[in-house]
Short mmCIF file of C-alpha atoms and ligand atoms in Angstrom, two decimals:
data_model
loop_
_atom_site.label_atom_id
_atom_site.label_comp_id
_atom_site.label_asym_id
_atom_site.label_seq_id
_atom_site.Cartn_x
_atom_site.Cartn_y
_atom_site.Cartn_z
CA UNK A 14 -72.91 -43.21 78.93
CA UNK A 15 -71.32 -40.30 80.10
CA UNK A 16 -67.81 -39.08 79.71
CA UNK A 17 -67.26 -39.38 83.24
CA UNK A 18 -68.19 -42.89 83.53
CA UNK A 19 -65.40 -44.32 80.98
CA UNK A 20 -62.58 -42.42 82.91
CA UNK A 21 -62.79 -39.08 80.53
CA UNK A 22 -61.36 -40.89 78.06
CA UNK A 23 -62.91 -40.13 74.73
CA UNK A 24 -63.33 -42.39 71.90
CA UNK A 25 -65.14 -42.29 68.69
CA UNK A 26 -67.52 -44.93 69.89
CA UNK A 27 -68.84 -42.46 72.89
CA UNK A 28 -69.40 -39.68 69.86
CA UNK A 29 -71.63 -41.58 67.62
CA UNK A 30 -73.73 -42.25 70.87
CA UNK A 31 -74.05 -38.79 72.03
CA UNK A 32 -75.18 -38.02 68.33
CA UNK A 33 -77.44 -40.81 68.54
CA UNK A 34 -79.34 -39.30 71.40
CA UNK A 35 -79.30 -35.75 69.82
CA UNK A 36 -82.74 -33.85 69.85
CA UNK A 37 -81.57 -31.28 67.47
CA UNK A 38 -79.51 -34.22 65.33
CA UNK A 39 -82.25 -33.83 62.72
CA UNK A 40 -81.67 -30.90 61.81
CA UNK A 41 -78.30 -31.64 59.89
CA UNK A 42 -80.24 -33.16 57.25
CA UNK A 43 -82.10 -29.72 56.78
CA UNK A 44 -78.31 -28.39 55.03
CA UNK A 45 -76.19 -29.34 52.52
CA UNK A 46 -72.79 -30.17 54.55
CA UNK A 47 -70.48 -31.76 51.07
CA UNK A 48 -69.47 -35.30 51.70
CA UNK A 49 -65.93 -35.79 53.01
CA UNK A 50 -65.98 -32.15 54.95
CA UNK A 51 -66.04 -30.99 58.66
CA UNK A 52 -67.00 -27.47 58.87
CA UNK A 53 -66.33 -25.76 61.59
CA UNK A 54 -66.61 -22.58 60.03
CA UNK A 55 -70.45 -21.63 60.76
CA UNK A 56 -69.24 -19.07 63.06
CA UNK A 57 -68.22 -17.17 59.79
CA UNK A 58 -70.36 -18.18 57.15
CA UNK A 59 -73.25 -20.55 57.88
CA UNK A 60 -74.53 -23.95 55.94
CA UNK A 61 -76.16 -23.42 53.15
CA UNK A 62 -80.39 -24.80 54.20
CA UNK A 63 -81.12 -27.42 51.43
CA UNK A 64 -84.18 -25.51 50.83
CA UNK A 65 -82.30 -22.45 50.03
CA UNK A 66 -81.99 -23.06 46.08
CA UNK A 67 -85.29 -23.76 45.65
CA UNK A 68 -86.12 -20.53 47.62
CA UNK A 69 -84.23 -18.70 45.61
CA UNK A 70 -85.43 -20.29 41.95
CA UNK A 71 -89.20 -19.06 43.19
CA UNK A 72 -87.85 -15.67 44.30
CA UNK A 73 -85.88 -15.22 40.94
CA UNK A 74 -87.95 -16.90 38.58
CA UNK A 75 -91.57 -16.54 39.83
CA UNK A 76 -91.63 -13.39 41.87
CA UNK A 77 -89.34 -11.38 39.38
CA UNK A 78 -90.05 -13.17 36.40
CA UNK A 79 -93.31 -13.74 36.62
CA UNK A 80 -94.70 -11.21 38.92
CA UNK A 81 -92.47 -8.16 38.29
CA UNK A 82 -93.05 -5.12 40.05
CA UNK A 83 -96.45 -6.50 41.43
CA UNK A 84 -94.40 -8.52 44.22
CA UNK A 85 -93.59 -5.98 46.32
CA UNK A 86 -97.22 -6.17 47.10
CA UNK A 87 -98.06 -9.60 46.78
CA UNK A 88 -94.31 -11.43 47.36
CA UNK A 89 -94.48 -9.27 50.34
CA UNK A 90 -91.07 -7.99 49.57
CA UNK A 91 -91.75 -4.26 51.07
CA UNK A 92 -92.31 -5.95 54.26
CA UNK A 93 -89.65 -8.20 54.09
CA UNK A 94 -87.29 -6.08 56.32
CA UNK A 95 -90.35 -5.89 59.48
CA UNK A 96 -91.22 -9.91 59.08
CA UNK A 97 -88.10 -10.95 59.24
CA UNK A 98 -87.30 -9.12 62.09
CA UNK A 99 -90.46 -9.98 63.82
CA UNK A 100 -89.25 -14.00 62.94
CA UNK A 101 -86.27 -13.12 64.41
CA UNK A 102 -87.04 -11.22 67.52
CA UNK A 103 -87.73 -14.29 69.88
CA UNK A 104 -84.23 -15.53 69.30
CA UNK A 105 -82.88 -12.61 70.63
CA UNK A 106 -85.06 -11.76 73.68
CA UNK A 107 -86.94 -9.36 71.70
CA UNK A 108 -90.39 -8.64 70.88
CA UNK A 109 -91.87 -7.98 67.60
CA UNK A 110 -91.70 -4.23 66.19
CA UNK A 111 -88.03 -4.02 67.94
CA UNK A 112 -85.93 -5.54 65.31
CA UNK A 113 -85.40 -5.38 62.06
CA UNK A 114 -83.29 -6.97 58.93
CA UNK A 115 -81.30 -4.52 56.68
CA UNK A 116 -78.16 -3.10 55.33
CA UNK A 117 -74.68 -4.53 57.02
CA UNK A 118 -74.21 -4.75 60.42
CA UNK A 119 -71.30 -1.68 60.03
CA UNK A 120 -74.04 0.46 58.81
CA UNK A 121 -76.35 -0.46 61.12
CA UNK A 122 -74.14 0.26 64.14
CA UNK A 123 -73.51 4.08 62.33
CA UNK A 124 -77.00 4.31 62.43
CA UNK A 125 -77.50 3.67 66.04
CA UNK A 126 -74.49 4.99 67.51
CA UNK A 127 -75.46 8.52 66.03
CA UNK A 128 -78.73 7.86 67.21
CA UNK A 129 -77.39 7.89 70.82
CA UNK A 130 -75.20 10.57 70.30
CA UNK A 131 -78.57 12.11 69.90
CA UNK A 132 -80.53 10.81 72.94
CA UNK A 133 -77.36 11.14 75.29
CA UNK A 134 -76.52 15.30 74.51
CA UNK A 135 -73.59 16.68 76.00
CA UNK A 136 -71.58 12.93 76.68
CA UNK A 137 -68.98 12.70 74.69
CA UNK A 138 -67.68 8.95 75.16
CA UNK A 139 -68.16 5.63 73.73
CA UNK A 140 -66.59 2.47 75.04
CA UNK A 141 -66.00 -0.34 72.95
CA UNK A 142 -63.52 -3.41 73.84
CA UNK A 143 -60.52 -2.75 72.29
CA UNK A 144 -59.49 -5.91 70.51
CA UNK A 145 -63.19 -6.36 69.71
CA UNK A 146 -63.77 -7.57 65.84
CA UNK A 147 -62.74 -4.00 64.37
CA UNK A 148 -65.36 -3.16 62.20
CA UNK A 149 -67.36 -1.78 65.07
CA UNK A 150 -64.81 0.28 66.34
CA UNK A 151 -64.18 1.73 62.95
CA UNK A 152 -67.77 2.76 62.90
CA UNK A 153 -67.58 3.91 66.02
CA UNK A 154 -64.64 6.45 65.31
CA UNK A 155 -65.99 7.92 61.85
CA UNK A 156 -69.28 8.92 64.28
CA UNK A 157 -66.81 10.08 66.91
CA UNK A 158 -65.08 11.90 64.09
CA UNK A 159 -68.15 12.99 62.78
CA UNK A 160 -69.82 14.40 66.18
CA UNK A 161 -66.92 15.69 68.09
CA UNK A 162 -66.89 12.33 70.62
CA UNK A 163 -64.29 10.45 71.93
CA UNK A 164 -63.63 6.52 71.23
CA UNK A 165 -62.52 4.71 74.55
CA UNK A 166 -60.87 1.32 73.55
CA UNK A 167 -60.80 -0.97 76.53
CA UNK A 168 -60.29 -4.76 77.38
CA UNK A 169 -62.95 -6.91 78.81
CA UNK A 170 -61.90 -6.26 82.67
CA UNK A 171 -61.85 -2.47 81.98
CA UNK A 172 -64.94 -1.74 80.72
CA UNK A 173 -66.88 -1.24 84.05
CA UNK A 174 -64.46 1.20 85.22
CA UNK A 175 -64.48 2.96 82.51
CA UNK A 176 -68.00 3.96 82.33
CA UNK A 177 -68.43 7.02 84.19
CA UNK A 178 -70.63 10.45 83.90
CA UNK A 179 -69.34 11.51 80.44
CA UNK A 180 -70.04 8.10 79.00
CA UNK A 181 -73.26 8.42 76.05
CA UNK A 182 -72.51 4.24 75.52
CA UNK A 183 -70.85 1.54 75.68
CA UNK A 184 -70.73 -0.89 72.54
CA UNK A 185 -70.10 -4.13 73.47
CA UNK A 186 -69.62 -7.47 71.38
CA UNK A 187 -71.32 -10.46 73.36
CA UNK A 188 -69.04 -12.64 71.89
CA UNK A 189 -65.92 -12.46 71.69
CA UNK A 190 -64.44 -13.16 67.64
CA UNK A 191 -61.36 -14.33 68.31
CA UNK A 192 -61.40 -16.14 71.82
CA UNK A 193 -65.43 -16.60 72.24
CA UNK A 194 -65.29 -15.23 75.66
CA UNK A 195 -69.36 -14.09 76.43
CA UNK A 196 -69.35 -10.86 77.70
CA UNK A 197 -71.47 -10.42 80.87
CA UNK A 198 -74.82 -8.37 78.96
CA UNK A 199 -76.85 -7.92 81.88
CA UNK A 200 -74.43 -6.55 84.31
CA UNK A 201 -72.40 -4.26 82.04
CA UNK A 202 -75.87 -2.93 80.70
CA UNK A 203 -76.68 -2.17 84.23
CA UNK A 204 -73.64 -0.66 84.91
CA UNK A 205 -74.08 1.65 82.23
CA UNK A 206 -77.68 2.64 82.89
CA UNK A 207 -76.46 3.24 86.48
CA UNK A 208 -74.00 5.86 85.00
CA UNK A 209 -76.98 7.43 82.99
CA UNK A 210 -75.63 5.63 79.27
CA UNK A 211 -77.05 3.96 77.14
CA UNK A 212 -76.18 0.05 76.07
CA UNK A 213 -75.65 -0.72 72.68
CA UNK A 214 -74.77 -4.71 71.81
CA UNK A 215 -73.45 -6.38 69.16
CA UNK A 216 -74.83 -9.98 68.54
CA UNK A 217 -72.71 -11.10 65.55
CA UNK A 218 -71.58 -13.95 67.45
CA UNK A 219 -74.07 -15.17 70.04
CA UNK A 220 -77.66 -14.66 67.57
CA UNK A 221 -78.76 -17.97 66.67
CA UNK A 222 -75.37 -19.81 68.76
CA UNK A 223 -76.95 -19.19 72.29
CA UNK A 224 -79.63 -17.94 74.01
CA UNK A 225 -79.57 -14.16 73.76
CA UNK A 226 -82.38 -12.14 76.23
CA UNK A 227 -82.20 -7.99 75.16
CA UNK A 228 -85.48 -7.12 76.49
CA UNK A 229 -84.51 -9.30 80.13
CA UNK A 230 -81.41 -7.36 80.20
CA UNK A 231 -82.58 -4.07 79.64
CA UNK A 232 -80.62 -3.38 76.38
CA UNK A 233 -81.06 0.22 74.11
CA UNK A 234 -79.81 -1.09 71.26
CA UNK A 235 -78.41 -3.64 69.24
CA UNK A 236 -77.13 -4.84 66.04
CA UNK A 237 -76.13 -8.43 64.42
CA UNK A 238 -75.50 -10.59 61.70
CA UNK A 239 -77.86 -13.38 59.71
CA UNK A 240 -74.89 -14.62 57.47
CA UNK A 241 -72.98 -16.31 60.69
CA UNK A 242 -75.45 -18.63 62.97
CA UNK A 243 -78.57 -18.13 61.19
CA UNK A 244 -77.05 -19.36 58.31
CA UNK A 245 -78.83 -16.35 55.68
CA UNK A 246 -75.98 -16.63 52.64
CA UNK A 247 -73.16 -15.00 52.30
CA UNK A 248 -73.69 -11.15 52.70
CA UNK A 249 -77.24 -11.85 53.70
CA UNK A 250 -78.35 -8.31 55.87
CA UNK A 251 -77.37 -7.60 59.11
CA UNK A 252 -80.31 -6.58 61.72
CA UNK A 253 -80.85 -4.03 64.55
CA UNK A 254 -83.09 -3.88 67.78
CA UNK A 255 -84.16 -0.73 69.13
CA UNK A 256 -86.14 -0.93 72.59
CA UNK A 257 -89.34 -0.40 72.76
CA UNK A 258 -89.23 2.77 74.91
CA UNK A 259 -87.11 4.30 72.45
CA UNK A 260 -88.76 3.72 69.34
CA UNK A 261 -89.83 7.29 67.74
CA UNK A 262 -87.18 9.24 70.52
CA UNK A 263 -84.68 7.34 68.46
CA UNK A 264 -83.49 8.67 65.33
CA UNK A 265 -81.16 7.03 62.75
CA UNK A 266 -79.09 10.16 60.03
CA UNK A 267 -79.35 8.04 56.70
CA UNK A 268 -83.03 9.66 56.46
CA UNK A 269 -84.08 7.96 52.99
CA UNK A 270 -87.27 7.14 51.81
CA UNK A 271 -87.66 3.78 53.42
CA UNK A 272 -87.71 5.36 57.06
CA UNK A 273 -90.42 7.96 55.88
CA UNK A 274 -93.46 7.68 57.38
CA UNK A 275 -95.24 7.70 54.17
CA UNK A 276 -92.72 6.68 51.32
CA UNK A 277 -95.17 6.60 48.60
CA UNK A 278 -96.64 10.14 49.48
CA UNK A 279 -93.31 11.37 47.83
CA UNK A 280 -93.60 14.51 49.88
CA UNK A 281 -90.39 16.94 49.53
CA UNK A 282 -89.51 16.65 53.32
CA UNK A 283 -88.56 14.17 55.26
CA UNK A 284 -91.51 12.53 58.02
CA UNK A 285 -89.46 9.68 60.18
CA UNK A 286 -91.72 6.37 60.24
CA UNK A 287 -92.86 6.63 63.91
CA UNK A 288 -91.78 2.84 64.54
CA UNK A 289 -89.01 0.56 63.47
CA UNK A 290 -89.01 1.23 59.80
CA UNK A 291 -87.41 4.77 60.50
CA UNK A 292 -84.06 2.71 60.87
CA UNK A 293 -84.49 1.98 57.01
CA UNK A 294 -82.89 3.57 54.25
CA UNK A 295 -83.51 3.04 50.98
CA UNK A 296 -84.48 -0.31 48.47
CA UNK A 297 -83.69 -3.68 49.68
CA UNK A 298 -81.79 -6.46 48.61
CA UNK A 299 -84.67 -8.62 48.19
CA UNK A 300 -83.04 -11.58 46.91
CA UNK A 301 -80.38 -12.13 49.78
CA UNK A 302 -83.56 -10.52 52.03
CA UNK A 303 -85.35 -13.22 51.02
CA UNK A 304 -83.54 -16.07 51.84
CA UNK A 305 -82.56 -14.79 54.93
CA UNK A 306 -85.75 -16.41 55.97
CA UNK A 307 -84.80 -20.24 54.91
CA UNK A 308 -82.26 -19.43 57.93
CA UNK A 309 -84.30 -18.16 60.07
CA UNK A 310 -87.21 -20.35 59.89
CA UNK A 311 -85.16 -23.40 60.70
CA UNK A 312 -83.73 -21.76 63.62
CA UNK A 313 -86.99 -21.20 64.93
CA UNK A 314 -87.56 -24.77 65.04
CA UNK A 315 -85.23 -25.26 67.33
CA UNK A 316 -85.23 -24.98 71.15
CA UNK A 317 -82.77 -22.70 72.25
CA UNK A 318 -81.82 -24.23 75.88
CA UNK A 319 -81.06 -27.42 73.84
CA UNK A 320 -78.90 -25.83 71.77
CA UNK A 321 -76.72 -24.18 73.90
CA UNK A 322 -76.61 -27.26 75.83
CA UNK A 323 -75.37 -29.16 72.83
CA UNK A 324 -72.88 -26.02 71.97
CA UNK A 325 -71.91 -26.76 75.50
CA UNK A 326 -71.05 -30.12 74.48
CA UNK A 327 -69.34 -29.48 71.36
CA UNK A 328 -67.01 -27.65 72.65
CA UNK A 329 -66.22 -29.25 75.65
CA UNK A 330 -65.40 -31.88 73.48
CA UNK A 331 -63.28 -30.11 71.42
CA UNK A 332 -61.21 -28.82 73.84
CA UNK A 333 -60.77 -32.91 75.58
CA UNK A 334 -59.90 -34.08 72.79
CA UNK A 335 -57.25 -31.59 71.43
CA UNK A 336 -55.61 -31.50 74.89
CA UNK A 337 -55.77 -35.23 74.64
CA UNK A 338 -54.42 -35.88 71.31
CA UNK A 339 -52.12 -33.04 70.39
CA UNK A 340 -51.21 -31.42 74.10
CA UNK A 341 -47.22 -31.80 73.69
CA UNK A 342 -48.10 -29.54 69.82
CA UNK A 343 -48.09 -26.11 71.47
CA UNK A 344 -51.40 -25.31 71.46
CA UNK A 345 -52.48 -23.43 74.01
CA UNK A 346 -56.28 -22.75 74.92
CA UNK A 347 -57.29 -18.85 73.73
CA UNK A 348 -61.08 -19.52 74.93
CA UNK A 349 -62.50 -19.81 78.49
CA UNK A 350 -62.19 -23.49 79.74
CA UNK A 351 -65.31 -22.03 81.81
CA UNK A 352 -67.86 -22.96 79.33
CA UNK A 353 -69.90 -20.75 81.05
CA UNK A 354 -68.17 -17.71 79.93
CA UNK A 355 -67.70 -19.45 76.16
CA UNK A 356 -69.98 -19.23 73.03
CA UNK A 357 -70.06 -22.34 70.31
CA UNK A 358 -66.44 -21.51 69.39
CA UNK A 359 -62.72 -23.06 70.41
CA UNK A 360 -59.96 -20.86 69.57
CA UNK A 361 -56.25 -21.67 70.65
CA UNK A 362 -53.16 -20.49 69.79
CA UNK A 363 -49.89 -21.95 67.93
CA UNK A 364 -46.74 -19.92 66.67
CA UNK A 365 -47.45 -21.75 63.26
CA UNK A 366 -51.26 -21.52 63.62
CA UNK A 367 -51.80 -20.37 59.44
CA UNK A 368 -49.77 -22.98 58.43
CA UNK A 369 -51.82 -25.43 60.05
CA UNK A 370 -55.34 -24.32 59.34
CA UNK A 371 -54.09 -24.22 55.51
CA UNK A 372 -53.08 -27.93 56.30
CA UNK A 373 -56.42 -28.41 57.92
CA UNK A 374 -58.42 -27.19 55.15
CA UNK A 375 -56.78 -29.02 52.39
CA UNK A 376 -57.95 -32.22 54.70
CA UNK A 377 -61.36 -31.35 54.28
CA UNK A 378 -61.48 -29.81 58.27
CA UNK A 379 -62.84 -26.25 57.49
CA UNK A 380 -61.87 -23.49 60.48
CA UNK A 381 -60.39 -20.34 60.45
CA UNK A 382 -57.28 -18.48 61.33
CA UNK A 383 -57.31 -14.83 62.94
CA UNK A 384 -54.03 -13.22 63.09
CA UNK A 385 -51.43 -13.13 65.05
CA UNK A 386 -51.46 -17.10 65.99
CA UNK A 387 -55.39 -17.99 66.46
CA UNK A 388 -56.87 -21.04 64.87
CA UNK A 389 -60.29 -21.11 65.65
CA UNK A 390 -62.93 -23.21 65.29
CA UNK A 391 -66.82 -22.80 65.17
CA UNK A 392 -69.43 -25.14 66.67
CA UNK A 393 -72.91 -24.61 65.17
CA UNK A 394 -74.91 -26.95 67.02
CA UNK A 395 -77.82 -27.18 64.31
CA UNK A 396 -75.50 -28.90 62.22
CA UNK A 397 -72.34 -30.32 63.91
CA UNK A 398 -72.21 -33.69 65.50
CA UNK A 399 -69.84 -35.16 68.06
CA UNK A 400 -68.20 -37.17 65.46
CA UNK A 401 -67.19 -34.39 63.34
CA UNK A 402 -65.69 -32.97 66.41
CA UNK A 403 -63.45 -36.47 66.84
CA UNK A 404 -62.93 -36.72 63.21
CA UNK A 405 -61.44 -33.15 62.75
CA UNK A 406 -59.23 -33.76 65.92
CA UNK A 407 -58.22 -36.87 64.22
CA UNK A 408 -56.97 -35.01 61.18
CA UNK A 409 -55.42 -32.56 63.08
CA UNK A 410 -53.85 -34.77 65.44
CA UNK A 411 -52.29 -36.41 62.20
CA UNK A 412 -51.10 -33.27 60.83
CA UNK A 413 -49.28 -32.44 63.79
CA UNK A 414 -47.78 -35.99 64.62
CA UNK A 415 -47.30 -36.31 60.83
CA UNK A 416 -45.31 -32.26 60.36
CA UNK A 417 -47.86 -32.34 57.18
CA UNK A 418 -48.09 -28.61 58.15
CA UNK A 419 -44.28 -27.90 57.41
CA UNK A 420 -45.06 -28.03 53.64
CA UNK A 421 -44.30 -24.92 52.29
CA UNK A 422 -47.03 -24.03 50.06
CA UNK A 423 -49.21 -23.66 53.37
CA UNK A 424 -46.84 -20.55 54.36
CA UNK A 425 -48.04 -18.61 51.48
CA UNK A 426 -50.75 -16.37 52.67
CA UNK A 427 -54.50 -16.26 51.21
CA UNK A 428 -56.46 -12.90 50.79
CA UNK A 429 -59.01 -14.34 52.89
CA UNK A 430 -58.55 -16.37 55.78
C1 LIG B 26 -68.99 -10.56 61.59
C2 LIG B 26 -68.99 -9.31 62.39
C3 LIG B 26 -69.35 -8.08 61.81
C4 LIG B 26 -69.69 -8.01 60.36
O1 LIG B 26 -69.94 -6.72 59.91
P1 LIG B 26 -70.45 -6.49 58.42
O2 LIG B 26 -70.70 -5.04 58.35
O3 LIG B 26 -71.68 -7.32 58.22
O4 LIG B 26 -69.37 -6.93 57.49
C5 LIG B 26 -69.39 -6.96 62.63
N1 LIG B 26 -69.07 -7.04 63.95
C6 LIG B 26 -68.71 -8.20 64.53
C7 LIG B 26 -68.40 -8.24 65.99
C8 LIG B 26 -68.64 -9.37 63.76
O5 LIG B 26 -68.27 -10.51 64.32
#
């Protein structure tokens, strides 16, 4: 039945039969979600894939242990940072030989950012979103510190504008952290090629959550993370994309032996690797490397239009149901309501938002809190159901009706949140 039809009310009952006719419902039983928990915190760190221990025990025990130094050859573990990349490509819109998985995605972005600087001589700026997640625009001033260019922070609506003749790139995260708001990739790419820059993207938030097309939109550049959506482990490497047409013209600074053309030749000077590998630096972490790939071959199972469509879902959901249940609570809706312009997360804001979330949490409902007042919550459609989404809006309904929140051990603040 649909929501429509039973006067937009939503009950449990109309949950457990969405779920029921879920194509990608199967896949929940592919990770270990702990009994008695709702995470909605994929959107940070992913699930761990049951078959990641395993994965790991065969890496560890059998490819170390019993293999040693022989599996870079045979474990394929040289490779590892082209063939995941190459598994990881169609999820982005890319093609294989554009992308590759290594280092963090910070690094990454120095890398490519100077490597504009380079292919853009004489611009000076870079435009980034100014209440983007700040990491990037951290990067982004140590190479503007570090090549005489200027940083131009602006928000969403501002960004068109700003490009103009002196502009070497913008830098632009698809979606946004905090309020999930999808940033419009084609048209601000072509904006910026119009103005003769380049466009770099970030995909921290939309690789593996929604369909993502670089090559369709035209994109230069681009980085992203494995340890959010594609569920790689925690600090599992970050990867870039680098078009096609400016593979060989493009030219990362960390020039280590991994981007040589020939790193065994051991030759005193440096040769850059003609292709995708010159974006490499130096050894691997082949462990966290390695399982990367549980992630990623599970998300290539999946069918990406049915995934967004259940994302879709999720959080439409989501956002019913809290409006519903806890509307006269102060919450007030920080993400589009358009879920055209959303990704799979729900953010809103509340005055007493950390105190909540830590009230949350010790319920067993897992999302985060971004300061000043943002509770947000992640949807990862490979392993979220429409009950969890009723059953963590029943705890938090009964947190707020209940003032659980008010106790005052939730006030004290958490290194992490
Ligand atoms: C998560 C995230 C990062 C992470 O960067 P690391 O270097 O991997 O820590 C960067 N940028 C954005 C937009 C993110 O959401």
């Amino acid at each position: 039945m649909r929501l429509e039809e039973q006067g937009g009310t939503i009950t449990r009952e109309w949950c457990v039969e969405q779920d029921r006719g879920d194509p990608l419902g199967h896949f929940r039983d592919a990770f270990l979600i702990p009994d008695g928990l709702i995470y909605l915190d994929g959107n940070s760190l992913g699930a761990m894939a049951n078959a990641a221990p395993a994965h790991v025990a065969h890496v560890v025990e059998r490819e170390w242990g019993g293999d040693l130094i022989r599996s870079w050859n045979s474990a394929g573990w040289f490779d590892l940072p082209v063939t995941l990349g190459d598994m990881l490509a169609p999820l982005i819109g890319a093609d294989a030989g554009e992308v590759i998985v290594t280092d963090s995605v910070s690094v990454n972005l120095f890398k490519l950012l100077w490597a504009a600087a380079d292919m853009r001589p004489g611009r000076r700026r870079i435009i980034l979103e100014g209440s983007n997640f700040p990491t990037d625009n951290y990067v982004a001033q140590g190479v503007a510190k570090a090549r005489g260019l200027e940083v131009v922070l602006r928000e969403r609506h501002e960004i068109a504008d700003a490009i103009d003749a002196d502009t070497l790139a913008i830098c632009i995260t698809h979606v946004h952290y905090k309020t999930g708001h999808i940033n419009d990739m084609a048209a601000l790419t072509a904006k910026a090629h119009e103005a003769g820059a380049l466009a770099i993207w970030d995909l921290c938030h939309s690789a593996g959550a929604m369909p993502v097309d670089l090559n369709g939109c035209g994109v230069d550049l681009a980085v992203g993370c494995t340890y959010k959506y594609l569920n790689g482990g925690p600090g599992s490497p970050g990867f870039l994309f680098v078009a096609k047409r400016h593979l060989g013209a493009a030219r990362q600074p960390i020039t280590g032996w991994w981007g040589h053309d020939a790193p065994f030749a051991f030759d005193p000077g440096y040769t850059p690797a003609p292709d995708i590998r010159q974006f490499l630096t130096g050894t691997q972490p082949i462990v966290s490397l390695s399982l990367t790939g549980v992630g990623l071959e599970l998300m290539r199972a999946a069918d990406m239009t049915q995934l967004r469509a259940k994302s879709v879902a999720l959080t439409e959901t989501f956002i019913a149901l809290v409006e519903q249940r806890c509307g006269r609570h102060g919450f007030a809706l920080a993400s589009p309501r358009d879920a055209a312009e959303r990704g799979s997360q729900v953010s809103f804001t509340h005055a007493n938002g950390y105190e909540i979330m830590r009230a949350l949490i010790d319920r067993g409902v897992i999302g985060d809190f971004r300061a000043p007042d943002i509770v947000r919550f992640g949807f990862t459609p490979l392993y979220v159901r429409h009950a969890d989404v009723w059953d963590a809006v029943d705890v938090l309904a009964d947190v707020m009706d209940s003032g659980a929140w008010r106790d005052p051990r939730y006030a004290e603040r958490e290194a992490v949140t």
